[in-house]
Amino acid sequence: MTDSQKKSRYGYLFALFIFAIIMVLIFNLISLNKNRFQKKEVAKLYFADNISEAHQKIIDNFNTKYRGRIEVVAVNLPFTKFTTNVRKELIARSLRSRSSRIDIFAVDQIWVPRFAKWAEPLAKYYMQTDLSKIIPQALETCYYEDILLGIPLYIDIGVLYYRDDLIIDTAEYRHIRQRLHESILWEDLIEYGLKFYNNKPFYLFQGDNFEGLICNYLEILGSMGGNLFEGGQLKINTSKGRSSAQFMLDLIYKYKCAPPEVSTFIERESYYYALEKDVPFFRGWSSYLKDIDIQGQDPEKVKHLRMAYLPHFAGYEPVTVFGGWNLMISKYSDNKPEAFEFLRYIQTEEAQKIMFETSGYLPILKSIYSDPEVIRQYPYIIYVGEIMKTGIHRPSLVKYTKISDILSFYLNKVLKSEISVEEALRLAEETIASDKLFLR
């Protein structure tokens, strides 16, 4: 065998050797990837919230987009069955057990400090440009101790609803409608109601022992220039605090514009009562008329409902309390990157428009409030944006939920005439200061 033949043979064998190695590597890689893809399961995200029609549409859209990779599974905690307080305890109990069964959970804005210890910090997932698209009133509720722990799902505001068909036949229709649009004084609303409704209930609010009572109380307190803080300290038993509680009681027993039943009302009951009894004015959340099954109660009446600023007292500005819900990722979740993908989708214009157009939830993106098509279809969104400027937040405190539980307990007793205003606020302040275990 000549040298050239040897070289040719060695070259051929070497090529076969290299080819064999390459084939083995390719085969192994294919086998590994095949096994990996065959064994890889779809990441299931368990999402706990009140699953409205809008929620379900968003979940379905997301699951379609991420088919084969991520699936959001709804854990429904409907407002019709669970008050905000009950939802809070159910979610806290699950997270306290370090369970990975909940990946994403919705919290009332004011719960963020309470749930901070169970939440995954989110700053690493977001660019500042992403966050700058969110309206500040919603975004600021997602931080605790300067750490981003949630992302807004939607925002809400307290508003005054009125039935246009019930006031149109009164002699002062044009005047009262203009006053409502500009923000009516409590004094004028009461005078108008007493004049035209002959001792029938003409205003409703939510007075049951729950978080909604605190929102009503803070709006009245704010509309007479008060708040829960004096000199940086939480103060419950103040002159304006007592005046606010007394005014809520007077709405029932002095002016008789609200029935005693309001002391048992959460939002749903107050809306149903207002429609059934033809009550012309009631306080509510901007989203609730589409969020719950109210349309089916009496659509002819519902279509006459209009929205306005909440009343205020002479010399002061109207005040509304911000509501709304934020989404948090459980730090015990096994699917955090996938959970973030869902949060990122929630923040898109597509998802936010679904929330607003389907269930009436106010968008958290600045761009939607100036979107020409949205304004054309829903011109009232401009007015809502103006009301939003009067908004205040409930105190962002770790112990806020306890403070709220105590204060709502005693305020509810006031509305039921079981205790005086003075004693109620004194006991509330003492109980909060004592830091003892409080049981309803």
mmCIF file of C-alpha atoms in Angstrom, residues 107-244:
data_model
loop_
_atom_site.group_PDB
_atom_site.id
_atom_site.type_symbol
_atom_site.label_atom_id
_atom_site.label_comp_id
_atom_site.label_asym_id
_atom_site.label_seq_id
_atom_site.Cartn_x
_atom_site.Cartn_y
_atom_site.Cartn_z
ATOM 1 C CA VAL A 107 -55.888 41.500 46.794
ATOM 2 C CA ASP A 108 -57.822 44.609 47.688
ATOM 3 C CA GLN A 109 -55.389 47.503 47.214
ATOM 4 C CA ILE A 110 -55.202 48.027 50.938
ATOM 5 C CA TRP A 111 -54.110 44.451 51.673
ATOM 6 C CA VAL A 112 -50.697 44.778 50.003
ATOM 7 C CA PRO A 113 -48.836 45.441 53.304
ATOM 8 C CA ARG A 114 -50.671 42.517 54.937
ATOM 9 C CA PHE A 115 -49.738 40.078 52.140
ATOM 10 C CA ALA A 116 -46.213 41.417 51.526
ATOM 11 C CA LYS A 117 -44.523 38.551 53.383
ATOM 12 C CA TRP A 118 -46.111 35.999 51.046
ATOM 13 C CA ALA A 119 -45.553 37.854 47.763
ATOM 14 C CA GLU A 120 -42.824 37.565 45.157
ATOM 15 C CA PRO A 121 -41.021 40.913 44.546
ATOM 16 C CA LEU A 122 -41.681 41.961 40.958
ATOM 17 C CA ALA A 123 -39.166 44.715 40.166
ATOM 18 C CA LYS A 124 -36.809 42.260 38.441
ATOM 19 C CA TYR A 125 -39.514 41.445 35.905
ATOM 20 C CA TYR A 126 -40.417 45.004 34.902
ATOM 21 C CA MET A 127 -38.743 47.845 33.040
ATOM 22 C CA GLN A 128 -39.506 51.339 34.278
ATOM 23 C CA THR A 129 -41.042 52.074 30.884
ATOM 24 C CA ASP A 130 -43.626 49.338 31.549
ATOM 25 C CA LEU A 131 -44.566 50.802 34.918
ATOM 26 C CA SER A 132 -44.757 54.357 33.580
ATOM 27 C CA LYS A 133 -47.759 53.317 31.453
ATOM 28 C CA ILE A 134 -49.847 52.674 34.580
ATOM 29 C CA ILE A 135 -51.905 55.442 36.193
ATOM 30 C CA PRO A 136 -50.098 56.485 39.401
ATOM 31 C CA GLN A 137 -53.205 56.181 41.610
ATOM 32 C CA ALA A 138 -53.209 52.441 40.891
ATOM 33 C CA LEU A 139 -49.470 51.758 40.783
ATOM 34 C CA GLU A 140 -48.625 53.382 44.118
ATOM 35 C CA THR A 141 -50.795 50.849 45.947
ATOM 36 C CA CYS A 142 -48.568 48.007 44.698
ATOM 37 C CA TYR A 143 -45.533 49.019 46.759
ATOM 38 C CA TYR A 144 -44.689 48.226 50.337
ATOM 39 C CA GLU A 145 -41.493 49.614 51.874
ATOM 40 C CA ASP A 146 -40.493 50.720 48.343
ATOM 41 C CA ILE A 147 -40.677 47.147 47.013
ATOM 42 C CA LEU A 148 -42.952 46.376 44.059
ATOM 43 C CA LEU A 149 -45.074 43.450 45.216
ATOM 44 C CA GLY A 150 -48.082 43.568 42.910
ATOM 45 C CA ILE A 151 -49.445 44.917 39.673
ATOM 46 C CA PRO A 152 -52.867 46.582 39.338
ATOM 47 C CA LEU A 153 -55.663 44.572 37.766
ATOM 48 C CA TYR A 154 -58.159 47.444 37.833
ATOM 49 C CA ILE A 155 -59.028 50.516 39.863
ATOM 50 C CA ASP A 156 -62.391 51.588 41.282
ATOM 51 C CA ILE A 157 -63.857 54.770 42.736
ATOM 52 C CA GLY A 158 -66.844 55.472 44.930
ATOM 53 C CA VAL A 159 -69.560 57.359 43.047
ATOM 54 C CA LEU A 160 -73.101 58.621 43.518
ATOM 55 C CA TYR A 161 -75.586 56.794 41.311
ATOM 56 C CA TYR A 162 -78.901 58.427 40.498
ATOM 57 C CA ARG A 163 -81.963 57.340 38.525
ATOM 58 C CA ASP A 164 -82.576 59.910 35.823
ATOM 59 C CA ASP A 165 -86.118 58.656 35.253
ATOM 60 C CA LEU A 166 -87.005 59.260 38.916
ATOM 61 C CA ILE A 167 -85.862 62.876 39.018
ATOM 62 C CA ILE A 168 -86.899 63.985 35.517
ATOM 63 C CA ASP A 169 -90.506 64.705 36.553
ATOM 64 C CA THR A 170 -89.574 66.933 39.481
ATOM 65 C CA ALA A 171 -89.837 70.694 39.085
ATOM 66 C CA GLU A 172 -86.134 71.172 39.783
ATOM 67 C CA TYR A 173 -84.888 68.505 37.357
ATOM 68 C CA ARG A 174 -82.518 70.662 35.298
ATOM 69 C CA HIS A 175 -81.121 72.392 38.356
ATOM 70 C CA ILE A 176 -80.589 69.213 40.380
ATOM 71 C CA ARG A 177 -79.037 67.368 37.445
ATOM 72 C CA GLN A 178 -76.548 70.182 36.913
ATOM 73 C CA ARG A 179 -75.716 70.222 40.617
ATOM 74 C CA LEU A 180 -75.195 66.454 40.600
ATOM 75 C CA HIS A 181 -72.845 66.711 37.633
ATOM 76 C CA GLU A 182 -70.772 69.415 39.329
ATOM 77 C CA SER A 183 -70.882 67.716 42.783
ATOM 78 C CA ILE A 184 -73.858 68.421 44.973
ATOM 79 C CA LEU A 185 -73.733 69.560 48.600
ATOM 80 C CA TRP A 186 -75.075 67.156 51.213
ATOM 81 C CA GLU A 187 -77.274 69.975 52.454
ATOM 82 C CA ASP A 188 -78.836 70.427 48.995
ATOM 83 C CA LEU A 189 -79.323 66.714 48.356
ATOM 84 C CA ILE A 190 -81.117 66.264 51.682
ATOM 85 C CA GLU A 191 -83.288 69.341 51.094
ATOM 86 C CA TYR A 192 -84.206 68.107 47.609
ATOM 87 C CA GLY A 193 -84.999 64.601 48.853
ATOM 88 C CA LEU A 194 -87.180 65.774 51.718
ATOM 89 C CA LYS A 195 -89.052 68.093 49.359
ATOM 90 C CA PHE A 196 -89.853 65.587 46.619
ATOM 91 C CA TYR A 197 -89.910 62.117 48.156
ATOM 92 C CA ASN A 198 -92.314 62.487 51.104
ATOM 93 C CA ASN A 199 -90.354 60.650 53.783
ATOM 94 C CA LYS A 200 -89.613 57.717 51.481
ATOM 95 C CA PRO A 201 -85.983 56.511 51.405
ATOM 96 C CA PHE A 202 -84.086 58.483 48.778
ATOM 97 C CA TYR A 203 -80.433 57.674 49.539
ATOM 98 C CA LEU A 204 -78.646 54.380 50.270
ATOM 99 C CA PHE A 205 -75.165 53.502 51.447
ATOM 100 C CA GLN A 206 -73.454 50.327 52.647
ATOM 101 C CA GLY A 207 -73.479 50.054 56.452
ATOM 102 C CA ASP A 208 -72.842 46.408 57.238
ATOM 103 C CA ASN A 209 -69.849 45.376 59.347
ATOM 104 C CA PHE A 210 -67.308 45.154 56.496
ATOM 105 C CA GLU A 211 -64.690 47.115 54.562
ATOM 106 C CA GLY A 212 -67.287 48.930 52.465
ATOM 107 C CA LEU A 213 -68.588 50.696 55.583
ATOM 108 C CA ILE A 214 -65.107 52.133 56.157
ATOM 109 C CA CYS A 215 -65.022 53.452 52.585
ATOM 110 C CA ASN A 216 -68.380 55.196 53.107
ATOM 111 C CA TYR A 217 -67.179 56.622 56.427
ATOM 112 C CA LEU A 218 -63.885 57.914 54.991
ATOM 113 C CA GLU A 219 -65.687 59.583 52.081
ATOM 114 C CA ILE A 220 -68.003 61.443 54.450
ATOM 115 C CA LEU A 221 -65.104 62.266 56.774
ATOM 116 C CA GLY A 222 -63.070 63.590 53.837
ATOM 117 C CA SER A 223 -65.996 65.587 52.463
ATOM 118 C CA MET A 224 -66.040 67.627 55.687
ATOM 119 C CA GLY A 225 -62.270 68.114 55.678
ATOM 120 C CA GLY A 226 -61.275 65.330 58.068
ATOM 121 C CA ASN A 227 -58.999 62.300 57.885
ATOM 122 C CA LEU A 228 -57.729 59.484 60.080
ATOM 123 C CA PHE A 229 -54.413 61.143 60.875
ATOM 124 C CA GLU A 230 -53.467 64.093 63.043
ATOM 125 C CA GLY A 231 -49.831 65.042 63.384
ATOM 126 C CA GLY A 232 -48.811 61.844 61.627
ATOM 127 C CA GLN A 233 -50.643 59.722 64.217
ATOM 128 C CA LEU A 234 -53.702 57.565 63.658
ATOM 129 C CA LYS A 235 -56.627 59.279 65.379
ATOM 130 C CA ILE A 236 -60.109 57.791 65.398
ATOM 131 C CA ASN A 237 -61.910 59.640 68.180
ATOM 132 C CA THR A 238 -61.716 63.189 66.815
ATOM 133 C CA SER A 239 -64.289 65.947 66.489
ATOM 134 C CA LYS A 240 -64.710 65.379 62.748
ATOM 135 C CA GLY A 241 -64.587 61.634 63.228
ATOM 136 C CA ARG A 242 -67.539 61.874 65.595
ATOM 137 C CA SER A 243 -69.346 64.292 63.261
ATOM 138 C CA SER A 244 -68.965 61.858 60.356
#
